[in-house]
Amino acid sequence: MTEPMVKAHGVRKHFGPLQVLKGINLEVDHKEVVCLIGPSGSGKSTFLRCVNHLEKIDGGRLYVDGELVGYRQENGKVYELREDEIADKRAEIGMVFQRFNLFPHMTALGNVIEAPMRVRGIKKRDAISQGRNLLDRVGLADKIDEYPARLSGGQQQRVAIARALAMEPKLMLFDEVTSALDPELVKEVLDVMRALAREGMTMIVVTHEMIFARDVGDRVVFMDDGVIVEEGPAKQVIENPREERTKQFLGLVLEH
Amino acid sequence: MAATPGVETRASGPEPPDEIEAVPVRHYGRWVAAAIVALIAASLIRSAVTNDRFEWNVVGDYLFDSRILDGLRITLELTVLAMLIGIVLGVILALMRLSANPLLSTASWVYIWFFRGTPVLVQILFFYNIAAVYPTIDLGIPLGPSFVHLNATNLITPFFAAMLALGLNEGAYMSEIVRAGIISVDQGQFDAAKAVGMTQGQTMRRVVLPQAMRVIIPPTGNETISMLKYTSLASVIAVHDLLYSAQLIYAVNYKTIQLLIVASIWYLVCTTVLSIGQYYIERHYGRGGPGAESEPLLHRIIRGIVGRRDEVATGDAGPPPPLFSDKR
């Protein structure tokens, strides 16, 4: 049996006295799309940031593709990874942020080819042709030379997805990627993600889009107050939640 | 657009209303103030032209005097070298200050505290006389063996002392400027750079510093202009800079005012050239941001002369510029 892509075992995280993650147990299989839902402050974004070690976990164990995140275990001892080793690991995991975080001083294409060139050492010519393909795939072939400030939110977010895909990641993390978008721009981003899921990308998606979670997610995980309250097949959790807290949350989200 | 005046054009359909031709408010106060300023300016110019004691021909004679030009060269060398020291030191000190290591950040803080807290003229005199406390300078492992012995009295020329003092002093100011630039960059940029697998060094070089530059460049330009003028302090330790060269000449011929005017003209020429250079550098680092295509240089110079009150502070705030002008 192969290792799951992500395996969290009792993951804990606190910011000062505030316990944000109180022991998260979760497995994400290869090619699986898992949607994390829950009220803000429930810890779902923090968990996502732990997966590529943007946040250090304080307890438990977190594995990506069978390897500890941020640490190395040898002879029963745990060693912190060096900064460049962490960077190497992160390069294999794509992440898309709520606020896009495109590099404003680079064009759309510049954003996409930067990491393949600097981190992977790919030749500029190859990086450019790959970058053009990716931007074409997210429907932005005509915006290649635009700076982010000239793009709409939806376009920026699609560039951000292309930027993450350029590293050919084995896992994609989406952190509320449509929350900062005007309502009419949400669909174009979700469509790209939908296509990505169909192609078999392993994805963890923190989202408030319940319809998307139900239709695209293989599994939905409901988090509240730093713990996983309920998880199961997407359709079942969204349409027939078992837990009272999940029902309450979904009631509030879906009623409008 | 020929609606007859006085006739209501209610039924004119899609035709937009006439342009407004209102009688402007009369700013009598402003006019009086402008007249007073014009009067003062005129009388100043008149006195400068008609007062024979200015001896403008003497100014002209000395403007391109070889001693003055040599002094100008020294002034420029001193400015460039001191600024280089200051910028390199500033980046190092800023990174130290932002370091997680408390010793590094405290050391940086103490350095800044010391060099900002004492007058640069005192520092110049101090370094000029440093041979009094350190007659020899040994380079080697701290508290260990040393490899190079240098005689401080020979090493510390007036020029070297001035360069060191001005550069070290500048480092303190530059570090605060660089630090402000770095912390002005959004935390999300660090996240995004890390998430694609960049190391800390790559994140700094490729993502953070280029963005920090937009905040760093304008005050650095001001610092360079200030530095050009501060180099004149070096004249007190007999560095043959522009001011000192002028002083040497008027010590002999007593044309004090004329030679000070000569020096001032050169200082003005240099600071003007620097301002123009700053504009182009700012424009380069403004790529992709608001103000990226700011107004033409000529407008800016004119505005700089007329008044700086609404100058665009490169990048932040301000209304976005009109889109599209990347024609070239």
XYZ file of C-alpha atoms in Angstrom:
584
model
C 0.000 0.000 0.000
C 1.360 3.410 -0.922
C 1.629 6.227 1.566
C -1.110 8.848 1.412
C -0.059 12.197 -0.098
C -0.732 13.997 3.170
C -0.947 12.403 6.567
C -1.614 14.466 9.674
C -1.407 12.761 13.003
C -2.420 14.747 16.066
C -1.156 18.031 14.577
C -1.123 20.868 17.095
C -0.305 24.519 16.614
C -0.588 27.532 18.858
C 0.049 31.221 18.407
C 1.132 32.342 21.859
C -1.544 31.215 24.288
C -4.060 30.684 21.494
C -4.454 27.009 20.550
C -5.279 27.070 16.839
C -4.981 23.388 15.957
C -5.874 20.929 18.690
C -4.821 17.626 17.251
C -5.733 17.224 13.603
C -5.896 13.729 12.122
C -6.344 13.689 8.382
C -5.232 11.699 5.389
C -5.362 12.863 1.800
C -4.824 10.275 -0.891
C -3.112 10.693 -4.220
C -5.402 12.372 -6.752
C -7.928 13.139 -4.063
C -9.614 16.520 -3.709
C -10.322 17.384 -0.092
C -12.238 20.528 0.773
C -11.784 22.080 4.193
C -14.765 24.076 5.340
C -15.622 25.778 8.581
C -16.098 29.155 10.226
C -13.252 31.678 10.117
C -10.800 31.126 12.917
C -11.447 27.399 12.878
C -7.827 26.726 11.929
C -8.312 25.457 8.396
C -6.031 28.039 6.772
C -3.435 27.501 9.485
C -3.521 23.772 8.830
C -3.019 24.405 5.127
C -0.012 26.627 5.852
C 1.446 23.880 8.033
C 1.354 21.441 5.133
C 4.087 23.354 3.270
C 5.729 24.531 6.458
C 4.844 28.193 6.179
C 3.831 27.603 9.793
C 5.762 25.340 12.119
C 3.684 22.767 13.958
C 4.152 22.463 17.709
C 3.038 18.885 18.191
C 1.997 15.735 16.378
C 3.412 14.588 13.067
C 2.693 15.807 9.585
C 3.837 13.880 6.521
C 3.739 14.794 2.846
C 4.350 11.888 0.478
C 5.682 9.808 3.325
C 8.192 12.390 4.563
C 7.995 14.555 7.658
C 7.260 18.202 6.919
C 10.047 20.504 8.096
C 11.913 17.802 9.983
C 13.971 14.693 9.466
C 13.737 11.658 11.686
C 16.889 9.666 12.270
C 17.607 7.098 14.924
C 14.543 8.090 16.855
C 15.625 11.726 16.954
C 13.924 14.603 15.134
C 16.130 17.169 13.413
C 15.026 20.502 12.026
C 15.583 20.709 8.280
C 17.917 23.343 6.898
C 16.347 26.302 5.190
C 17.329 25.141 1.693
C 15.982 21.633 2.357
C 12.650 23.128 3.380
C 12.678 25.216 0.204
C 13.240 22.082 -1.880
C 10.228 20.433 -0.264
C 8.057 23.496 -0.752
C 8.962 23.580 -4.426
C 7.005 20.349 -4.869
C 3.855 21.767 -3.308
C 1.879 24.475 -5.061
C 0.011 27.078 -3.051
C -2.527 29.685 -4.064
C -3.460 32.454 -1.664
C -6.585 34.403 -0.857
C -4.924 37.669 -1.817
C -3.122 36.312 -4.917
C 0.295 37.573 -3.781
C 1.561 37.911 -7.325
C 4.954 39.567 -7.631
C 3.858 43.078 -8.647
C 7.147 44.001 -10.321
C 6.955 41.121 -12.775
C 4.602 40.547 -15.683
C 2.170 37.640 -15.704
C 4.703 35.563 -17.596
C 7.497 36.778 -15.327
C 5.560 35.548 -12.322
C 5.121 32.130 -13.882
C 8.698 31.570 -15.082
C 10.484 32.988 -12.041
C 10.539 29.886 -9.853
C 11.162 27.329 -12.623
C 14.206 29.383 -13.634
C 15.574 30.309 -10.207
C 14.604 27.272 -8.208
C 14.660 24.508 -10.797
C 17.334 26.020 -12.996
C 15.309 25.581 -16.169
C 16.571 27.477 -19.226
C 14.758 30.723 -19.882
C 13.578 29.640 -23.326
C 12.023 26.460 -21.966
C 10.517 28.244 -18.989
C 8.908 30.780 -21.296
C 7.322 28.201 -23.574
C 6.038 26.275 -20.563
C 4.789 29.536 -19.025
C 2.932 30.476 -22.194
C 1.246 27.084 -22.217
C 0.158 27.417 -18.623
C -1.192 30.928 -19.069
C -3.006 29.682 -22.130
C -4.490 26.864 -20.097
C -5.911 29.277 -17.524
C -7.281 31.386 -20.362
C -4.830 34.279 -20.197
C -2.851 33.854 -23.405
C -3.492 37.509 -24.242
C -2.351 38.848 -20.862
C 1.135 37.414 -20.834
C 2.948 40.754 -20.717
C 0.605 42.559 -18.365
C 1.656 43.520 -14.873
C -0.609 42.258 -12.077
C -1.919 45.744 -11.320
C -3.551 45.775 -14.764
C -5.374 42.487 -14.255
C -8.711 41.864 -12.590
C -8.822 39.828 -9.397
C -9.961 36.740 -11.239
C -7.198 37.106 -13.790
C -4.600 37.635 -11.081
C -5.756 34.528 -9.279
C -5.537 32.495 -12.459
C -1.973 33.747 -12.979
C -1.271 32.682 -9.397
C -2.571 29.198 -10.178
C -0.402 29.055 -13.300
C 2.576 30.196 -11.211
C 2.026 27.335 -8.789
C 1.510 24.796 -11.588
C 4.740 25.868 -13.278
C 6.644 23.988 -10.585
C 4.788 20.814 -11.554
C 3.661 20.210 -7.995
C 2.449 16.890 -6.698
C 0.030 18.616 -4.372
C -1.874 21.887 -4.641
C -3.058 23.935 -1.679
C -5.812 26.499 -2.187
C -6.342 28.969 0.642
C -9.755 30.635 0.231
C -8.766 31.609 -3.278
C -12.113 33.116 -4.224
C -12.828 34.998 -1.002
C -11.233 38.233 -2.188
C -12.928 38.174 -5.590
C -15.914 40.100 -6.836
C -18.841 37.660 -7.183
C -18.837 37.714 -10.975
C -15.158 36.681 -11.073
C -15.479 33.641 -8.819
C -16.598 31.272 -11.538
C -13.580 31.729 -13.829
C -11.267 30.718 -10.992
C -13.391 27.794 -9.847
C -13.561 26.562 -13.440
C -9.780 26.383 -13.603
C -9.717 24.472 -10.324
C -12.431 22.138 -11.542
C -10.389 21.321 -14.649
C -7.350 20.732 -12.484
C -9.267 18.310 -10.278
C -10.485 16.433 -13.343
C -6.892 16.042 -14.511
C -6.144 14.199 -11.297
C -4.283 16.825 -9.268
C -4.172 16.140 -5.543
C -5.758 19.177 -3.932
C -6.555 20.513 -0.499
C -9.013 23.349 -0.856
C -9.954 25.667 1.975
C -13.143 27.252 0.746
C -16.430 28.917 1.514
C -17.895 27.793 -1.808
C -20.151 24.952 -0.637
C -21.452 24.108 -4.079
C -17.904 23.769 -5.357
C -16.975 21.623 -2.343
C -19.949 19.372 -2.940
C -19.444 18.988 -6.688
C -15.674 18.906 -6.990
C -14.507 17.599 -3.636
C -14.090 13.874 -3.114
C -14.241 14.476 0.558
C -15.303 17.400 2.736
C -13.802 18.072 6.132
C -15.602 20.371 8.530
C -13.348 22.078 11.062
C -14.344 24.178 14.021
C -12.291 25.582 16.875
C -9.103 23.747 15.928
C -10.554 20.266 15.575
C -12.103 18.230 12.798
C -15.773 17.928 13.670
C -16.930 15.858 10.755
C -15.581 14.417 7.553
C -16.951 12.240 4.829
C -17.937 12.039 1.173
C -18.495 15.561 -0.113
C -22.123 15.181 -1.061
C -23.042 13.558 2.206
C -21.342 16.134 4.461
C -22.795 19.101 2.592
C -26.296 17.708 2.093
C -26.769 15.438 5.094
C -24.373 16.487 7.832
C -24.494 14.331 10.920
C -22.983 16.646 13.503
C -25.004 19.409 15.069
C -22.221 21.982 14.595
C -21.889 21.146 10.916
C -25.639 21.508 10.436
C -25.560 24.854 12.181
C -22.676 26.125 10.061
C -24.093 24.900 6.785
C -27.462 26.332 7.713
C -25.892 29.762 8.171
C -23.838 29.535 4.982
C -26.430 28.059 2.681
C -29.524 29.910 3.780
C -28.887 33.080 1.769
C -22.961 72.693 -29.524
C -24.894 75.742 -30.483
C -27.720 75.977 -27.999
C -28.706 79.603 -27.971
C -27.823 81.132 -24.636
C -30.779 81.828 -22.427
C -32.990 79.248 -24.112
C -33.871 76.169 -22.078
C -32.953 73.105 -24.092
C -35.043 70.619 -22.210
C -36.102 68.629 -25.268
C -32.667 68.395 -26.775
C -32.552 64.628 -26.225
C -29.104 63.007 -26.136
C -27.345 66.351 -26.679
C -25.253 66.969 -23.523
C -25.621 70.324 -21.825
C -23.357 73.201 -22.776
C -19.899 73.439 -21.303
C -19.778 75.647 -18.241
C -18.352 79.062 -18.841
C -18.478 80.517 -15.386
C -16.732 83.680 -14.278
C -13.808 82.442 -12.151
C -13.410 83.576 -8.558
C -10.928 86.432 -8.285
C -8.063 85.576 -5.958
C -7.047 89.084 -4.982
C -4.997 87.931 -2.005
C -2.913 85.615 -4.152
C -2.338 88.309 -6.719
C -1.041 90.709 -4.119
C 1.260 88.041 -2.694
C 2.546 87.175 -6.167
C 3.189 90.839 -6.892
C 5.196 91.214 -3.688
C 7.276 88.126 -4.486
C 7.878 89.336 -8.038
C 8.998 92.696 -6.685
C 11.443 91.125 -4.260
C 12.809 88.804 -6.949
C 13.246 91.684 -9.370
C 15.115 93.801 -6.858
C 17.373 90.889 -5.909
C 18.236 90.262 -9.537
C 18.727 93.934 -10.186
C 21.108 94.319 -7.264
C 23.013 91.176 -8.299
C 23.429 92.543 -11.784
C 24.118 96.180 -11.002
C 26.210 95.758 -7.836
C 29.758 95.900 -9.222
C 31.192 94.385 -6.071
C 29.836 90.993 -7.110
C 32.508 91.017 -9.808
C 30.768 88.417 -11.961
C 33.696 88.422 -14.354
C 35.841 87.004 -11.522
C 33.261 84.270 -11.004
C 33.509 83.510 -14.700
C 37.288 83.471 -14.583
C 37.429 80.913 -11.794
C 34.460 78.734 -12.789
C 36.644 76.460 -14.909
C 39.901 77.050 -13.030
C 41.852 73.777 -12.897
C 42.126 73.920 -9.089
C 38.355 74.265 -8.805
C 37.796 71.398 -11.234
C 40.255 69.219 -9.293
C 38.343 70.039 -6.122
C 35.111 69.151 -7.848
C 36.576 65.798 -8.811
C 37.585 65.099 -5.194
C 34.108 66.102 -4.013
C 32.501 63.708 -6.470
C 34.871 60.872 -5.575
C 34.218 61.408 -1.898
C 30.455 61.451 -2.494
C 30.450 58.262 -4.529
C 32.754 56.305 -2.215
C 31.033 57.420 0.979
C 27.615 56.588 -0.473
C 28.842 53.169 -1.596
C 30.097 52.429 1.891
C 26.860 53.774 3.297
C 24.592 51.719 1.054
C 26.460 48.431 1.510
C 26.665 49.000 5.236
C 23.036 50.079 5.306
C 21.812 46.858 3.708
C 23.940 44.760 6.070
C 22.789 46.704 9.134
C 19.152 46.521 8.043
C 19.310 42.757 7.585
C 21.047 42.471 10.966
C 18.396 44.622 12.556
C 15.652 42.377 11.152
C 17.503 39.205 12.156
C 15.977 36.789 14.628
C 19.305 36.663 16.427
C 19.144 39.166 19.311
C 22.885 39.832 19.295
C 22.833 40.819 15.613
C 19.826 43.072 15.931
C 21.133 44.724 19.094
C 24.550 45.303 17.537
C 22.879 46.998 14.601
C 20.769 49.109 16.927
C 23.812 50.233 18.918
C 25.689 51.138 15.739
C 22.812 53.255 14.508
C 22.371 54.830 17.910
C 26.036 55.839 17.998
C 26.499 57.118 14.477
C 23.208 58.943 14.303
C 23.684 60.368 17.763
C 26.967 62.170 17.180
C 27.609 64.992 14.691
C 29.230 63.901 11.469
C 31.749 66.758 11.778
C 32.881 65.287 15.089
C 33.190 61.884 13.439
C 35.319 63.325 10.660
C 37.665 64.943 13.171
C 37.683 61.756 15.219
C 38.727 59.519 12.338
C 41.269 62.075 11.182
C 42.929 61.879 14.593
C 42.414 58.179 15.198
C 46.137 57.558 14.920
C 46.398 59.130 18.374
C 44.648 56.113 19.912
C 45.497 53.446 17.333
C 49.001 54.185 16.022
C 49.036 50.835 14.213
C 46.166 48.922 12.734
C 46.427 45.132 12.746
C 44.331 42.985 10.499
C 43.851 39.402 11.604
C 41.703 37.156 13.731
C 40.053 39.105 16.551
C 41.803 38.302 19.846
C 44.109 36.061 17.800
C 47.115 36.467 15.564
C 47.266 39.328 13.097
C 48.619 39.220 9.599
C 48.891 42.811 8.446
C 50.329 45.734 10.361
C 49.465 49.159 9.072
C 50.740 52.480 10.223
C 47.640 54.523 10.968
C 49.378 57.844 10.478
C 50.211 56.920 6.898
C 46.995 55.088 6.172
C 44.568 57.683 7.456
C 44.943 60.465 4.929
C 42.476 63.339 5.205
C 40.579 61.890 2.256
C 40.459 58.429 3.807
C 39.329 59.781 7.176
C 36.570 61.821 5.552
C 35.451 58.909 3.394
C 35.336 56.612 6.395
C 33.491 59.043 8.638
C 30.953 60.058 5.997
C 30.453 56.446 4.872
C 30.059 54.952 8.338
C 27.731 57.741 9.331
C 25.707 57.266 6.161
C 25.432 53.540 6.870
C 23.395 54.311 9.959
C 20.909 56.425 8.018
C 20.796 54.079 5.043
C 20.052 51.099 7.268
C 16.896 52.760 8.524
C 15.893 53.551 4.954
C 16.528 49.997 3.798
C 14.721 48.576 6.809
C 11.693 50.746 6.135
C 11.759 49.503 2.542
C 11.886 45.855 3.535
C 9.108 46.050 6.097
C 6.965 47.933 3.593
C 6.778 44.769 1.465
C 3.621 42.784 2.077
C 4.001 39.608 4.150
C 2.117 37.757 1.410
C 5.086 38.325 -0.887
C 7.347 36.416 1.498
C 4.747 33.630 1.675
C 4.385 33.432 -2.094
C 8.140 33.371 -2.680
C 8.642 30.671 -0.060
C 5.720 28.663 -1.395
C 7.313 28.326 -4.836
C 10.467 27.053 -3.183
C 12.698 30.123 -3.109
C 15.385 30.269 -0.455
C 15.636 33.244 1.857
C 18.376 34.758 -0.279
C 16.384 34.378 -3.495
C 13.302 35.759 -1.795
C 15.250 38.843 -0.751
C 17.061 39.401 -4.051
C 14.305 38.598 -6.501
C 11.102 39.493 -4.693
C 11.545 41.661 -1.617
C 14.384 44.064 -2.431
C 13.093 44.996 -5.915
C 9.809 45.985 -4.285
C 11.530 47.615 -1.340
C 13.489 49.700 -3.871
C 10.441 51.805 -4.596
C 10.452 52.882 -0.982
C 14.250 52.978 -0.710
C 15.208 54.953 -3.832
C 13.634 58.365 -3.168
C 15.196 58.869 0.284
C 18.471 57.424 -1.009
C 18.454 60.073 -3.716
C 17.975 62.693 -1.050
C 20.784 61.136 0.977
C 23.114 61.301 -2.029
C 22.299 64.934 -2.565
C 22.865 65.619 1.119
C 26.123 63.680 0.970
C 27.368 65.808 -1.889
C 26.915 68.833 0.307
C 28.185 67.196 3.498
C 31.488 66.395 1.805
C 32.236 70.093 2.180
C 32.719 69.374 5.882
C 35.853 67.509 4.864
C 37.429 70.874 4.148
C 38.039 71.273 7.899
C 40.593 68.463 7.756
C 42.154 69.899 4.583
C 40.702 67.515 2.056
C 41.134 69.323 -1.243
C 37.480 69.192 -2.138
C 35.491 71.821 -4.006
C 34.987 74.104 -1.024
C 38.563 73.783 0.236
C 39.938 74.534 -3.232
C 37.823 77.673 -3.352
C 39.012 78.618 0.125
C 42.653 78.164 -0.884
C 42.172 80.553 -3.769
C 40.344 83.259 -1.849
C 42.844 83.014 0.995
C 45.299 84.467 -1.508
C 43.238 86.859 -3.602
C 40.485 87.781 -1.075
C 37.740 87.248 -3.680
C 35.795 85.351 -1.015
C 32.243 85.871 -2.254
C 33.157 85.224 -5.876
C 34.780 81.881 -5.103
C 31.950 80.822 -2.823
C 29.626 81.568 -5.733
C 31.818 79.448 -8.001
C 31.627 76.561 -5.522
C 27.874 77.009 -5.120
C 27.338 76.918 -8.866
C 29.125 73.573 -9.083
C 27.244 72.172 -6.115
C 23.997 73.213 -7.780
C 24.990 71.663 -11.094
C 25.798 68.380 -9.366
C 22.657 68.231 -7.256
C 20.549 69.017 -10.323
C 22.169 66.209 -12.294
C 21.599 63.861 -9.349
C 17.929 64.789 -9.162
C 17.480 63.955 -12.823
C 19.257 60.628 -12.352
C 17.019 59.871 -9.386
C 13.954 60.383 -11.535
C 15.052 57.745 -14.012
C 16.002 55.241 -11.325
C 12.657 55.737 -9.612
C 10.874 55.142 -12.866
C 12.815 51.921 -13.409
C 11.847 50.512 -10.022
C 8.270 51.749 -10.301
C 7.511 49.023 -12.845
C 4.103 47.455 -12.484
C 2.976 49.703 -9.676
C 0.892 52.808 -9.355
C 2.845 55.769 -10.662
C 4.747 53.451 -12.969
C 4.094 55.778 -15.830
C 4.363 59.082 -14.081
C 4.477 62.485 -15.658
C 7.193 63.520 -18.114
C 10.518 64.649 -16.723
C 10.128 68.221 -17.875
C 6.901 68.617 -15.892
C 8.603 67.277 -12.855
C 11.536 69.646 -13.116
C 9.192 72.537 -13.562
C 7.164 71.376 -10.617
C 10.340 70.911 -8.635
C 11.167 74.551 -9.279
C 7.652 75.833 -8.783
C 6.942 73.859 -5.638
C 7.118 70.308 -4.370
C 3.890 70.266 -2.401
C 2.081 67.659 -4.477
C 5.021 65.653 -5.668
C 4.241 61.993 -6.210
C 5.913 60.065 -3.408
C 6.755 57.175 -5.739
C 4.307 54.442 -5.587
C 2.281 54.677 -2.456
C -1.203 56.080 -2.208
C -2.205 58.656 -4.726
C -4.705 58.054 -7.472
C -3.659 55.438 -10.014
C -2.182 56.897 -13.181
C -3.984 56.688 -16.463
C -3.609 53.221 -17.888
C -1.500 52.353 -20.868
C 1.629 54.117 -21.946
C 4.058 51.205 -22.289
C 4.239 52.067 -25.952
C 7.987 51.809 -26.205
